[in-house]
PDB file of C-alpha atoms in Angstrom:
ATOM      1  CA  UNK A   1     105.478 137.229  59.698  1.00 48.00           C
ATOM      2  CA  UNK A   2     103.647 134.997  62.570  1.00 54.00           C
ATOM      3  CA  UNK A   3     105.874 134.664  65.219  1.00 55.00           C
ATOM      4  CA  UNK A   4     105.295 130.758  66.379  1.00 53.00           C
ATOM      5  CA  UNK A   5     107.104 130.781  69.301  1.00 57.00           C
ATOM      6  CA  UNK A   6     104.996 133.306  71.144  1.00 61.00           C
ATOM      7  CA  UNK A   7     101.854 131.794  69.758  1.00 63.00           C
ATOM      8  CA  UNK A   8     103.224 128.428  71.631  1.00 68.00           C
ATOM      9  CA  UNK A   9     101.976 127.418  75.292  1.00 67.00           C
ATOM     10  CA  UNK A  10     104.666 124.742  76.151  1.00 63.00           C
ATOM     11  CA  UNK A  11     102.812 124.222  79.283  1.00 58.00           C
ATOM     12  CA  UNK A  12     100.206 122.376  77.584  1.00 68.00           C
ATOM     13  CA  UNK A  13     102.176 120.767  74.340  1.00 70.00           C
ATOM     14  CA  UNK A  14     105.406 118.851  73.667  1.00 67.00           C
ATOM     15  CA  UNK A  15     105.730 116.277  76.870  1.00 60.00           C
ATOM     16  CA  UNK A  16     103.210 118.088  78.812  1.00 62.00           C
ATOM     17  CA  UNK A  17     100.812 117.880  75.852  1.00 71.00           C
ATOM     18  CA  UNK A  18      97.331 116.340  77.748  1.00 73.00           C
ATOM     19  CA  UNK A  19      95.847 113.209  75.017  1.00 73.00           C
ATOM     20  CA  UNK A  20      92.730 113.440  76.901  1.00 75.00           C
ATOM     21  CA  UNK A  21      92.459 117.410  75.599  1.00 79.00           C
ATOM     22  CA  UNK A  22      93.960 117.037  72.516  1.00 82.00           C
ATOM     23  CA  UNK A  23      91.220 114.325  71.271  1.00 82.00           C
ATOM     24  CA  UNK A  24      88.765 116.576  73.135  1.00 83.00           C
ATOM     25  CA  UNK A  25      89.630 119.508  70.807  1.00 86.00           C
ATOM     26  CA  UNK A  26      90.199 117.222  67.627  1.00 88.00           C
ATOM     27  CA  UNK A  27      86.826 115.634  68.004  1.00 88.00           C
ATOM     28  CA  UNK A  28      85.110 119.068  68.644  1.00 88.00           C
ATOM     29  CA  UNK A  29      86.963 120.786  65.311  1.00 91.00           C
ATOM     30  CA  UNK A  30      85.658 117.709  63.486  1.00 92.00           C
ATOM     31  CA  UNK A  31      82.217 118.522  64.108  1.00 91.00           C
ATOM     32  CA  UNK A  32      83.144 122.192  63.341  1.00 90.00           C
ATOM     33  CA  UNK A  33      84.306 121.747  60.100  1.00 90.00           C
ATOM     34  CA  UNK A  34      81.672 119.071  59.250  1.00 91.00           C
ATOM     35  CA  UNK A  35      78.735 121.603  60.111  1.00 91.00           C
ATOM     36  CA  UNK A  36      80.414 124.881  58.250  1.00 90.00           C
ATOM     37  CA  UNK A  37      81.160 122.732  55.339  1.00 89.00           C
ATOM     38  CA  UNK A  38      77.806 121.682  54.478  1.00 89.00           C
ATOM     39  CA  UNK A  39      77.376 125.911  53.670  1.00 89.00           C
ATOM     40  CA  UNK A  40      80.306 127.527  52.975  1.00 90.00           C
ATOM     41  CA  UNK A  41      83.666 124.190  52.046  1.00 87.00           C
ATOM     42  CA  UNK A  42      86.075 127.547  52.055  1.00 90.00           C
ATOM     43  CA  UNK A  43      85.398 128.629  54.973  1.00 91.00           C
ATOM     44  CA  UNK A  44      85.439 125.287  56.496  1.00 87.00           C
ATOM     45  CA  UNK A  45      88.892 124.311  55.340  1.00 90.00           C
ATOM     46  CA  UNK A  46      90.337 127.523  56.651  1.00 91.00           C
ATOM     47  CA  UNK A  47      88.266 126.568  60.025  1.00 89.00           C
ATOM     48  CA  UNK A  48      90.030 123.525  59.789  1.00 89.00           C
ATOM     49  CA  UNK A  49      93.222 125.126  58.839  1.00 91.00           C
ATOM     50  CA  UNK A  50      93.050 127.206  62.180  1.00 90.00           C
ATOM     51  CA  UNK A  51      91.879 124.839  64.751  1.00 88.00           C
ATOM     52  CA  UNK A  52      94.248 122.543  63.796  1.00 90.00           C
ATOM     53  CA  UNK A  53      97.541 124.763  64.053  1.00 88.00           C
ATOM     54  CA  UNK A  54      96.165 126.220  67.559  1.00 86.00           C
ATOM     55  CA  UNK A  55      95.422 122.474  68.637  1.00 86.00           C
ATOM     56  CA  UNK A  56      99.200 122.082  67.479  1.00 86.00           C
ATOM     57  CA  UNK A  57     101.016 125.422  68.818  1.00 83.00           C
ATOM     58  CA  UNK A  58      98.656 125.675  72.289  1.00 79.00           C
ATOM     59  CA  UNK A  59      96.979 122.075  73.065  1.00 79.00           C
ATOM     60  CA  UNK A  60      93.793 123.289  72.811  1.00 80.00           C
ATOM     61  CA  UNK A  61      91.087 125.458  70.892  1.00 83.00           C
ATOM     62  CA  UNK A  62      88.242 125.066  72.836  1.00 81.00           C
ATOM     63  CA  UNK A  63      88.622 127.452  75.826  1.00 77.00           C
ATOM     64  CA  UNK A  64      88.342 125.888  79.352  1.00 70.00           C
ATOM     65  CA  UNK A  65      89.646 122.391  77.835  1.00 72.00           C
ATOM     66  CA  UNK A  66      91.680 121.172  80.522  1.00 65.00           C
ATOM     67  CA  UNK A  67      89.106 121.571  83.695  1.00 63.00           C
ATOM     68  CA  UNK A  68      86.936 119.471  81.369  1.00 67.00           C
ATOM     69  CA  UNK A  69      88.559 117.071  79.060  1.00 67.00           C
ATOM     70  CA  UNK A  70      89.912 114.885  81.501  1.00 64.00           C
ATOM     71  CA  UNK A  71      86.961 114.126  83.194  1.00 65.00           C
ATOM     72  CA  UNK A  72      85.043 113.745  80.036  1.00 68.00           C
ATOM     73  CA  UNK A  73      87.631 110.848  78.806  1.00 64.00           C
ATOM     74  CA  UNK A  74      88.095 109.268  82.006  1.00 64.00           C
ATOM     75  CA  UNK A  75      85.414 106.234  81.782  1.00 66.00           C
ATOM     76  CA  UNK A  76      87.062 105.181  78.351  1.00 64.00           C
ATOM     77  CA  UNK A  77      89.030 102.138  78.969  1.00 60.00           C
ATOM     78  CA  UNK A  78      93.077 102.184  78.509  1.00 57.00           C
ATOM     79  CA  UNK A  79      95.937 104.122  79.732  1.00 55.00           C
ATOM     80  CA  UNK A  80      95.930 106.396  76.847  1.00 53.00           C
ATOM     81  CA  UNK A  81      94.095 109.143  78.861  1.00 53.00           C
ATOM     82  CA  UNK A  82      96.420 108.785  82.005  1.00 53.00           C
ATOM     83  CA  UNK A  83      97.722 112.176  83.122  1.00 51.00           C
ATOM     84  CA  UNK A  84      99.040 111.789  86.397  1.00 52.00           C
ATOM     85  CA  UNK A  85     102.066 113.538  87.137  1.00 53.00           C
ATOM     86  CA  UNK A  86     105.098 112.441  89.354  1.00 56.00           C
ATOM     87  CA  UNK A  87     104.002 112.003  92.876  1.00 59.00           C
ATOM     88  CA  UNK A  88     105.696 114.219  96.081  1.00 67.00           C
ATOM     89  CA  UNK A  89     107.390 112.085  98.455  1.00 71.00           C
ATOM     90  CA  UNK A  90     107.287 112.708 102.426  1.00 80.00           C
ATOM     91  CA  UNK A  91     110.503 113.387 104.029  1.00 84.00           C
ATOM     92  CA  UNK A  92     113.242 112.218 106.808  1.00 85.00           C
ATOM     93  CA  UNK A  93     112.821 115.403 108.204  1.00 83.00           C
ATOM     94  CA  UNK A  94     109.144 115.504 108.201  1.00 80.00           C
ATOM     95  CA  UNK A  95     109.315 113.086 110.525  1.00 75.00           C
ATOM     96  CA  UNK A  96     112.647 114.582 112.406  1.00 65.00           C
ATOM     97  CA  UNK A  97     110.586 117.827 112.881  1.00 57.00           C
ATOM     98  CA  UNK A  98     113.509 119.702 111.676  1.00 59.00           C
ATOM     99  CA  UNK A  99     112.339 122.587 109.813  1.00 60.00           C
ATOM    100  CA  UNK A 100     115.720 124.359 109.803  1.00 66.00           C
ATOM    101  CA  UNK A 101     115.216 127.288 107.141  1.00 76.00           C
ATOM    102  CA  UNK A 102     116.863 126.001 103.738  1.00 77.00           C
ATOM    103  CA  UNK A 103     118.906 128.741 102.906  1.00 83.00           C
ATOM    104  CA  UNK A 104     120.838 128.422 106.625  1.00 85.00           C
ATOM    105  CA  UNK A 105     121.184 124.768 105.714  1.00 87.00           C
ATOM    106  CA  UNK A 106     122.916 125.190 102.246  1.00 87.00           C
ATOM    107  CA  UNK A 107     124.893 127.903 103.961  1.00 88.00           C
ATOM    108  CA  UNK A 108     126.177 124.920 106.779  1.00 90.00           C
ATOM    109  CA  UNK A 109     126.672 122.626 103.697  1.00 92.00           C
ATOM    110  CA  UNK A 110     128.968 124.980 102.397  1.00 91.00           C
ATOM    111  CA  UNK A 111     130.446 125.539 105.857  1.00 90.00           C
ATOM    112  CA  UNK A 112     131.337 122.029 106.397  1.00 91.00           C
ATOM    113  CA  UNK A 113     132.671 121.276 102.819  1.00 91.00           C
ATOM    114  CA  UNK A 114     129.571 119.781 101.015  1.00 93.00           C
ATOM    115  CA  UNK A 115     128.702 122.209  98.748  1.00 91.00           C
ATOM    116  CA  UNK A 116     130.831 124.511  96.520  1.00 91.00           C
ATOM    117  CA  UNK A 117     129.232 127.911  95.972  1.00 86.00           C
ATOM    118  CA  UNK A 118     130.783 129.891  92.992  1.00 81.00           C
ATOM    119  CA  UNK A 119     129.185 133.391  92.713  1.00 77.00           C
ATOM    120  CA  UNK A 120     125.575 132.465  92.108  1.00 77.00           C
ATOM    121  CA  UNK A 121     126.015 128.667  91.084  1.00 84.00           C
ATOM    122  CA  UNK A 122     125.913 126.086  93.783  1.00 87.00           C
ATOM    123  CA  UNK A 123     127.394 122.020  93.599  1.00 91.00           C
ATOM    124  CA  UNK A 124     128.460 119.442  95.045  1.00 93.00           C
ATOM    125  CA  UNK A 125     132.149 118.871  96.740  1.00 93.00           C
ATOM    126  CA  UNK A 126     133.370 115.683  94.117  1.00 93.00           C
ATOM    127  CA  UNK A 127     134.412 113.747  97.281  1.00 94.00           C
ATOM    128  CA  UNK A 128     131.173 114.130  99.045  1.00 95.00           C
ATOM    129  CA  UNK A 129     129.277 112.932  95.963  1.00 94.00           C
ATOM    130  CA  UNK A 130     131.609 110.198  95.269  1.00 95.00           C
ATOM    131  CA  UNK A 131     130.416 109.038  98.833  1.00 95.00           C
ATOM    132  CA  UNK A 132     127.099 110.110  98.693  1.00 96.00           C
ATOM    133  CA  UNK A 133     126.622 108.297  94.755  1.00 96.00           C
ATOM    134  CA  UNK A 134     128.600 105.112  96.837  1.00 96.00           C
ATOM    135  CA  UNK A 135     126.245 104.283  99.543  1.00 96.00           C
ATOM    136  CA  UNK A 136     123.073 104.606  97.082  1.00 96.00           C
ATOM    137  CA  UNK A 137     123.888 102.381  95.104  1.00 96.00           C
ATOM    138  CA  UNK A 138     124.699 100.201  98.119  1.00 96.00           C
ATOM    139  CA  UNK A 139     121.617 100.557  99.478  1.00 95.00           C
ATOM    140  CA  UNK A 140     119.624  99.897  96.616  1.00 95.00           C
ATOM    141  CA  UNK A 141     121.147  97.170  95.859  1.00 95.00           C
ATOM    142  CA  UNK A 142     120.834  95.515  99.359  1.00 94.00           C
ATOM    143  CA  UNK A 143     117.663  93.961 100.253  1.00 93.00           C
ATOM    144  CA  UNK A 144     114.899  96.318 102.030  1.00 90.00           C
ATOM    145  CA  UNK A 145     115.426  95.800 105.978  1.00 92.00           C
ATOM    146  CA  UNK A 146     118.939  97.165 105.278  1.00 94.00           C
ATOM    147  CA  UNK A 147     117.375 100.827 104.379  1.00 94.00           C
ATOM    148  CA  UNK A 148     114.745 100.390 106.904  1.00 93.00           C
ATOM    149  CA  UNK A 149     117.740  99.565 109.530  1.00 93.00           C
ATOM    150  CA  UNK A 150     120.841 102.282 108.046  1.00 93.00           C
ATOM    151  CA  UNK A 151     117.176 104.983 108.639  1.00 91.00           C
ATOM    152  CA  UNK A 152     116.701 103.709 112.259  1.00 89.00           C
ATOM    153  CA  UNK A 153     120.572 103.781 113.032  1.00 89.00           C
ATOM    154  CA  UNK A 154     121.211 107.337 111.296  1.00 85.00           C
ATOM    155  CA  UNK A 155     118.764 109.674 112.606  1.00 84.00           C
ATOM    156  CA  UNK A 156     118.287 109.275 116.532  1.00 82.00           C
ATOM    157  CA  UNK A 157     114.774 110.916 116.231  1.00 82.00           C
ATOM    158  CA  UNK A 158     113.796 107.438 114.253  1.00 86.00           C
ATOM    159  CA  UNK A 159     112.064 105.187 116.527  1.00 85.00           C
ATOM    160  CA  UNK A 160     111.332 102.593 114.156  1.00 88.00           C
ATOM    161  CA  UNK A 161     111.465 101.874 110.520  1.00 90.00           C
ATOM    162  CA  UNK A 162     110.390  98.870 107.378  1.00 90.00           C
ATOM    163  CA  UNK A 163     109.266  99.051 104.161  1.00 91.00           C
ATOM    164  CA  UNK A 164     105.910  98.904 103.073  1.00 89.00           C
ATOM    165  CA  UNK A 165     104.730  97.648  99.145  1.00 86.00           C
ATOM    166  CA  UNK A 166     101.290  99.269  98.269  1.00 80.00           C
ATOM    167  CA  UNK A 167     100.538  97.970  94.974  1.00 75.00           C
ATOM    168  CA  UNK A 168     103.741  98.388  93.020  1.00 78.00           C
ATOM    169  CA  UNK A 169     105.687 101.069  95.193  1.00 83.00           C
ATOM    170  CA  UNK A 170     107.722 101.026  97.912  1.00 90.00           C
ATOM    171  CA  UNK A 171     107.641 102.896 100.991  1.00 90.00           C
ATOM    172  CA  UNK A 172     110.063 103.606 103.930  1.00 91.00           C
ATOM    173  CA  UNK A 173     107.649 103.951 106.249  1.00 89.00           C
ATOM    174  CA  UNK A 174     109.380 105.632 109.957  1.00 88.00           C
ATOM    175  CA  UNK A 175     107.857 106.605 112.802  1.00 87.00           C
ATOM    176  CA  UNK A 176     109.569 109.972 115.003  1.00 80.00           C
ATOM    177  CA  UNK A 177     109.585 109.373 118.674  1.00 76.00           C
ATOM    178  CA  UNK A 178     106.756 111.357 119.272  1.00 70.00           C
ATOM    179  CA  UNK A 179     104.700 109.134 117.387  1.00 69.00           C
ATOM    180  CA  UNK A 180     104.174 110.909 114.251  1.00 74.00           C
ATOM    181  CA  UNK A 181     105.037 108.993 110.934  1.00 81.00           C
ATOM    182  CA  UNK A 182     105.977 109.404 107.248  1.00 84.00           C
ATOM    183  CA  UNK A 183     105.724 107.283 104.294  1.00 88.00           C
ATOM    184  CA  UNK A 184     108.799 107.944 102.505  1.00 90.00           C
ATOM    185  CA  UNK A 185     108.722 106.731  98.265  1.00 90.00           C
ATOM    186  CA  UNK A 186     111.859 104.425  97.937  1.00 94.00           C
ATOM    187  CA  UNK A 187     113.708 106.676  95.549  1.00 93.00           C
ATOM    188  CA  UNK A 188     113.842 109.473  97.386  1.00 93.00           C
ATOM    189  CA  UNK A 189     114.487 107.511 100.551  1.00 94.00           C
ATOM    190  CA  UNK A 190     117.520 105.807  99.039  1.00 96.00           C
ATOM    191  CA  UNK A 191     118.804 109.158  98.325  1.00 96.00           C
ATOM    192  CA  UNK A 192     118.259 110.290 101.621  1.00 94.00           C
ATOM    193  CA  UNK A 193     119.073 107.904 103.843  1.00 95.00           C
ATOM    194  CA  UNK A 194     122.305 107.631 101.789  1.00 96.00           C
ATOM    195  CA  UNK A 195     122.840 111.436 101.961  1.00 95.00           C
ATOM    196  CA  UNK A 196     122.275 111.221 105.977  1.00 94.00           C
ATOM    197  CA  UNK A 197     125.184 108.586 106.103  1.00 93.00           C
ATOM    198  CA  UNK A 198     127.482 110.366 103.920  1.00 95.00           C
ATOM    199  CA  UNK A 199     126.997 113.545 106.234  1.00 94.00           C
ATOM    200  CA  UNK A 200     128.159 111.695 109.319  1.00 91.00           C
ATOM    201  CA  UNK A 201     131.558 111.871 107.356  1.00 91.00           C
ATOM    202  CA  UNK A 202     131.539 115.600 107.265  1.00 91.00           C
ATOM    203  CA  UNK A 203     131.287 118.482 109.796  1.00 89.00           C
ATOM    204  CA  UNK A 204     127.527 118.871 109.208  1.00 90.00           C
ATOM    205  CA  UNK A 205     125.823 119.333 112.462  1.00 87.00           C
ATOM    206  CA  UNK A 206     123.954 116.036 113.801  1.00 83.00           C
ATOM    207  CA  UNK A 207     121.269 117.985 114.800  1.00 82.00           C
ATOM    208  CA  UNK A 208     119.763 118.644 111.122  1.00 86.00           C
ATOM    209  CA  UNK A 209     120.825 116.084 109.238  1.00 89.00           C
ATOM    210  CA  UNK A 210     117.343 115.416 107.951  1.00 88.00           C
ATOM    211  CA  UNK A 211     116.591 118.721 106.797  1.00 89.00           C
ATOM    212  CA  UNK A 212     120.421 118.784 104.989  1.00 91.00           C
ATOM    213  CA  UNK A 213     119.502 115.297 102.948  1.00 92.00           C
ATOM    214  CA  UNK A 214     116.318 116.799 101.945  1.00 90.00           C
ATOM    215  CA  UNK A 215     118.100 119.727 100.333  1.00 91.00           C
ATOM    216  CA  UNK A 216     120.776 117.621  98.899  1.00 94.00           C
ATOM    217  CA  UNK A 217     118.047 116.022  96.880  1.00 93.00           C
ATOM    218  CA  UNK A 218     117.945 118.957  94.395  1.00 91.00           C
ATOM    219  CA  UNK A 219     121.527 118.143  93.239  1.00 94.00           C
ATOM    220  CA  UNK A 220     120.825 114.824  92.275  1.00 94.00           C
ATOM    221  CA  UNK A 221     121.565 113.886  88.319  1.00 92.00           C
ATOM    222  CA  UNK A 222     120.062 110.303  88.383  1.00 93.00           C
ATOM    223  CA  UNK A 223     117.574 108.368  90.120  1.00 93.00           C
ATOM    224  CA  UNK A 224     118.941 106.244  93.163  1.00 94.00           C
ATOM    225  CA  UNK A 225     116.795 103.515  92.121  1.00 93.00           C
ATOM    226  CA  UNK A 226     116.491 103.186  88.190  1.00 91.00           C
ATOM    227  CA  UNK A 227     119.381 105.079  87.753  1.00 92.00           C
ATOM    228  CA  UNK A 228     117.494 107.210  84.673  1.00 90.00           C
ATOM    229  CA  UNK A 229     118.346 111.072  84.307  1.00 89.00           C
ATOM    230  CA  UNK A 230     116.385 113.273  86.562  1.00 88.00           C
ATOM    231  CA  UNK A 231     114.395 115.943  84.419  1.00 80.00           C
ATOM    232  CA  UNK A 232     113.481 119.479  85.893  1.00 80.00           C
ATOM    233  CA  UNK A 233     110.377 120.859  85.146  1.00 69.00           C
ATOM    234  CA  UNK A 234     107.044 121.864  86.174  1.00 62.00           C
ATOM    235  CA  UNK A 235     105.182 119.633  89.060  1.00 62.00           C
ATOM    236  CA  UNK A 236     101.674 119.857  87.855  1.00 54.00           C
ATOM    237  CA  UNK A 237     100.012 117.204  85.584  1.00 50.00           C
ATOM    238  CA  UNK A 238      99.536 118.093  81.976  1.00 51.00           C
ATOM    239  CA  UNK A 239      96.327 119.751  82.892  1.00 51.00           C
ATOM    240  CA  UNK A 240      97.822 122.342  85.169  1.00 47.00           C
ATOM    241  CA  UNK A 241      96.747 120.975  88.706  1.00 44.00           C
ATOM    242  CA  UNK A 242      99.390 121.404  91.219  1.00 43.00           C
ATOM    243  CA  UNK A 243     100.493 118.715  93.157  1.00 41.00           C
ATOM    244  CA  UNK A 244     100.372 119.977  97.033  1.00 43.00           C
ATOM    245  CA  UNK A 245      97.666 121.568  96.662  1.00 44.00           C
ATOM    246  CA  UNK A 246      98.341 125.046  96.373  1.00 46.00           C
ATOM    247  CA  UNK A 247      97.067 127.177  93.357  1.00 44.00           C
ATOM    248  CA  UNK A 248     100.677 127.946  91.531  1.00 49.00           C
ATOM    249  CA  UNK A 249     102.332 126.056  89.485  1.00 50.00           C
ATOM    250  CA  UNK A 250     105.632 124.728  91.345  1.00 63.00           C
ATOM    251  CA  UNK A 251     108.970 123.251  89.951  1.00 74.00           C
ATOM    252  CA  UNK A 252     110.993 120.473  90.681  1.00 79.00           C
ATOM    253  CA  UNK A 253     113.302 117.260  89.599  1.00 86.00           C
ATOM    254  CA  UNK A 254     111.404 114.579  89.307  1.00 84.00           C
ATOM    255  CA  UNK A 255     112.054 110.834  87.886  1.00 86.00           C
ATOM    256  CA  UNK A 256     109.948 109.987  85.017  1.00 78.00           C
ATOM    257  CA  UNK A 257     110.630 106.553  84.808  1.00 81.00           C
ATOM    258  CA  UNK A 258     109.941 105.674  89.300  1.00 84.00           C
ATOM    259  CA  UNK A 259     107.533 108.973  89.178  1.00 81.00           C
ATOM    260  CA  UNK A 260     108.860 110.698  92.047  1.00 85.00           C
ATOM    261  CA  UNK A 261     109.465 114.408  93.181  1.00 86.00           C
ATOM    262  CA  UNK A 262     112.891 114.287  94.755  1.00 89.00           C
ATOM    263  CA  UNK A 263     113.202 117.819  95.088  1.00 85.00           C
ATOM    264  CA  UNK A 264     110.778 120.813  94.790  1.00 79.00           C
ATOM    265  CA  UNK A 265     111.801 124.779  93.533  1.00 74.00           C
ATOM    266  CA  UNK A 266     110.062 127.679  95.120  1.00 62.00           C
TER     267      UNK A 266
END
């Protein structure tokens, strides 16, 4: 018996399954089956047969498909083709320069009442996120200068703040005192300007709050701003190009809806 699931590649079918590849291959099997059929119809229908259920169960027969496809398709017009995947956000404490390890950060969390840990599982205190889940919504709600302000009033390494539109995003653009600056997605700046407030309640240290709301991202359920579910998964496009860069494959939460990273895995 053929065991499907180990034939599968979910990393290129299902949601992740590339249009631009999959016409690639369809088109190519076409041709295939029109050429073998002109000498030998049996052997073309099983060709057929074949190509088909690999185009299915992996995304792709011909090998190499997704370095190429994409480019191939990209002068046709439409969004059909469009592949991108959700775009990584600059943080608060890119701009804070606080690069406080992350493990001794969700270790302080825990310390000061934040985070529950339970053996290996980790989550939110239901009073923190109460407050945390309070002031996003307050701040997306209010107009923009309010987040720009709440940034430049809860981190003293903030020298200034506003929001920029490029096209149809939103930015929280702030610049650190020693001059350096970050342009912050709106999502995830709701979410961590919000979390950065909601701290100041708490015993977590002043001194890395920035580096604490970036972590806090990853226990997010629903987007700050559109208030869809968050999905984990992988942080490539469908094609398998990683987003920062780097030659792995990464994973994250992301909104599929805003497209925004709000948290990455290593």
């Amino acid at each position: 018996m053929i065991d499907l699931p180990r034939l599968r590649r979910p990393e290129y079918t299902g949601t992740n399954r590339c249009h631009a590849c999959t016409v690639v291959n369809a088109a190519f099997l076409l041709v295939a089956v029109g050429v073998v059929g002109r000498w030998m119809p049996v052997l073309a229908i099983a060709v057929g047969v074949v190509g088909t259920a690999a185009i299915a169960l992996r995304g792709y027969v011909v090998p190499f498909t997704p370095r190429f496809a994409p480019a191939l398709v990209a002068p046709l017009p439409g969004e059909f083709f469009d592949h991108a995947a959700p775009a990584v956000s600059e943080a608060l404490s890119d701009v804070a320069d606080d690069v406080t390890d992350p493990e001794a950060v969700l270790r302080t969390l825990a310390e000061a009442g934040v985070v529950s840990v339970d053996g290996d599982q980790l989550g939110l205190r239901p009073g923190f996120e109460a407050a945390w889940r309070e002031r996003m919504d307050a701040l997306a709600a209010a107009p923009d200068d309010r987040l720009a302000a709440t940034a430049r009033d809860a981190i003293p390494a903030i020298a200034s703040a506003r929001v920029e539109r490029t096209g149809a995003e939103r930015f929280l653009v702030v610049t650190g005192e020693a001059g350096g600056a970050s342009w912050i997605r709106r999502p995830v700046a709701l979410a961590e300007v919000a979390a950065v407030e909601a701290l100041r309640d708490t015993e977590f240290p002043a001194t890395h709050l920035a580096a604490a709301a970036n972590a806090l991202c990853a226990f997010l359920d629903t987007c700050p701003a559109c208030g869809d579910e968050l999905v984990e998964g992988r942080l490539d496009d469908c094609c398998g190009h990683a987003l920062d860069g780097t030659e792995r494959t990464r994973h994250g939460l992301a909104c599929e809806p805003c497209g925004v990273v709000f948290s990455r895995f290593e």
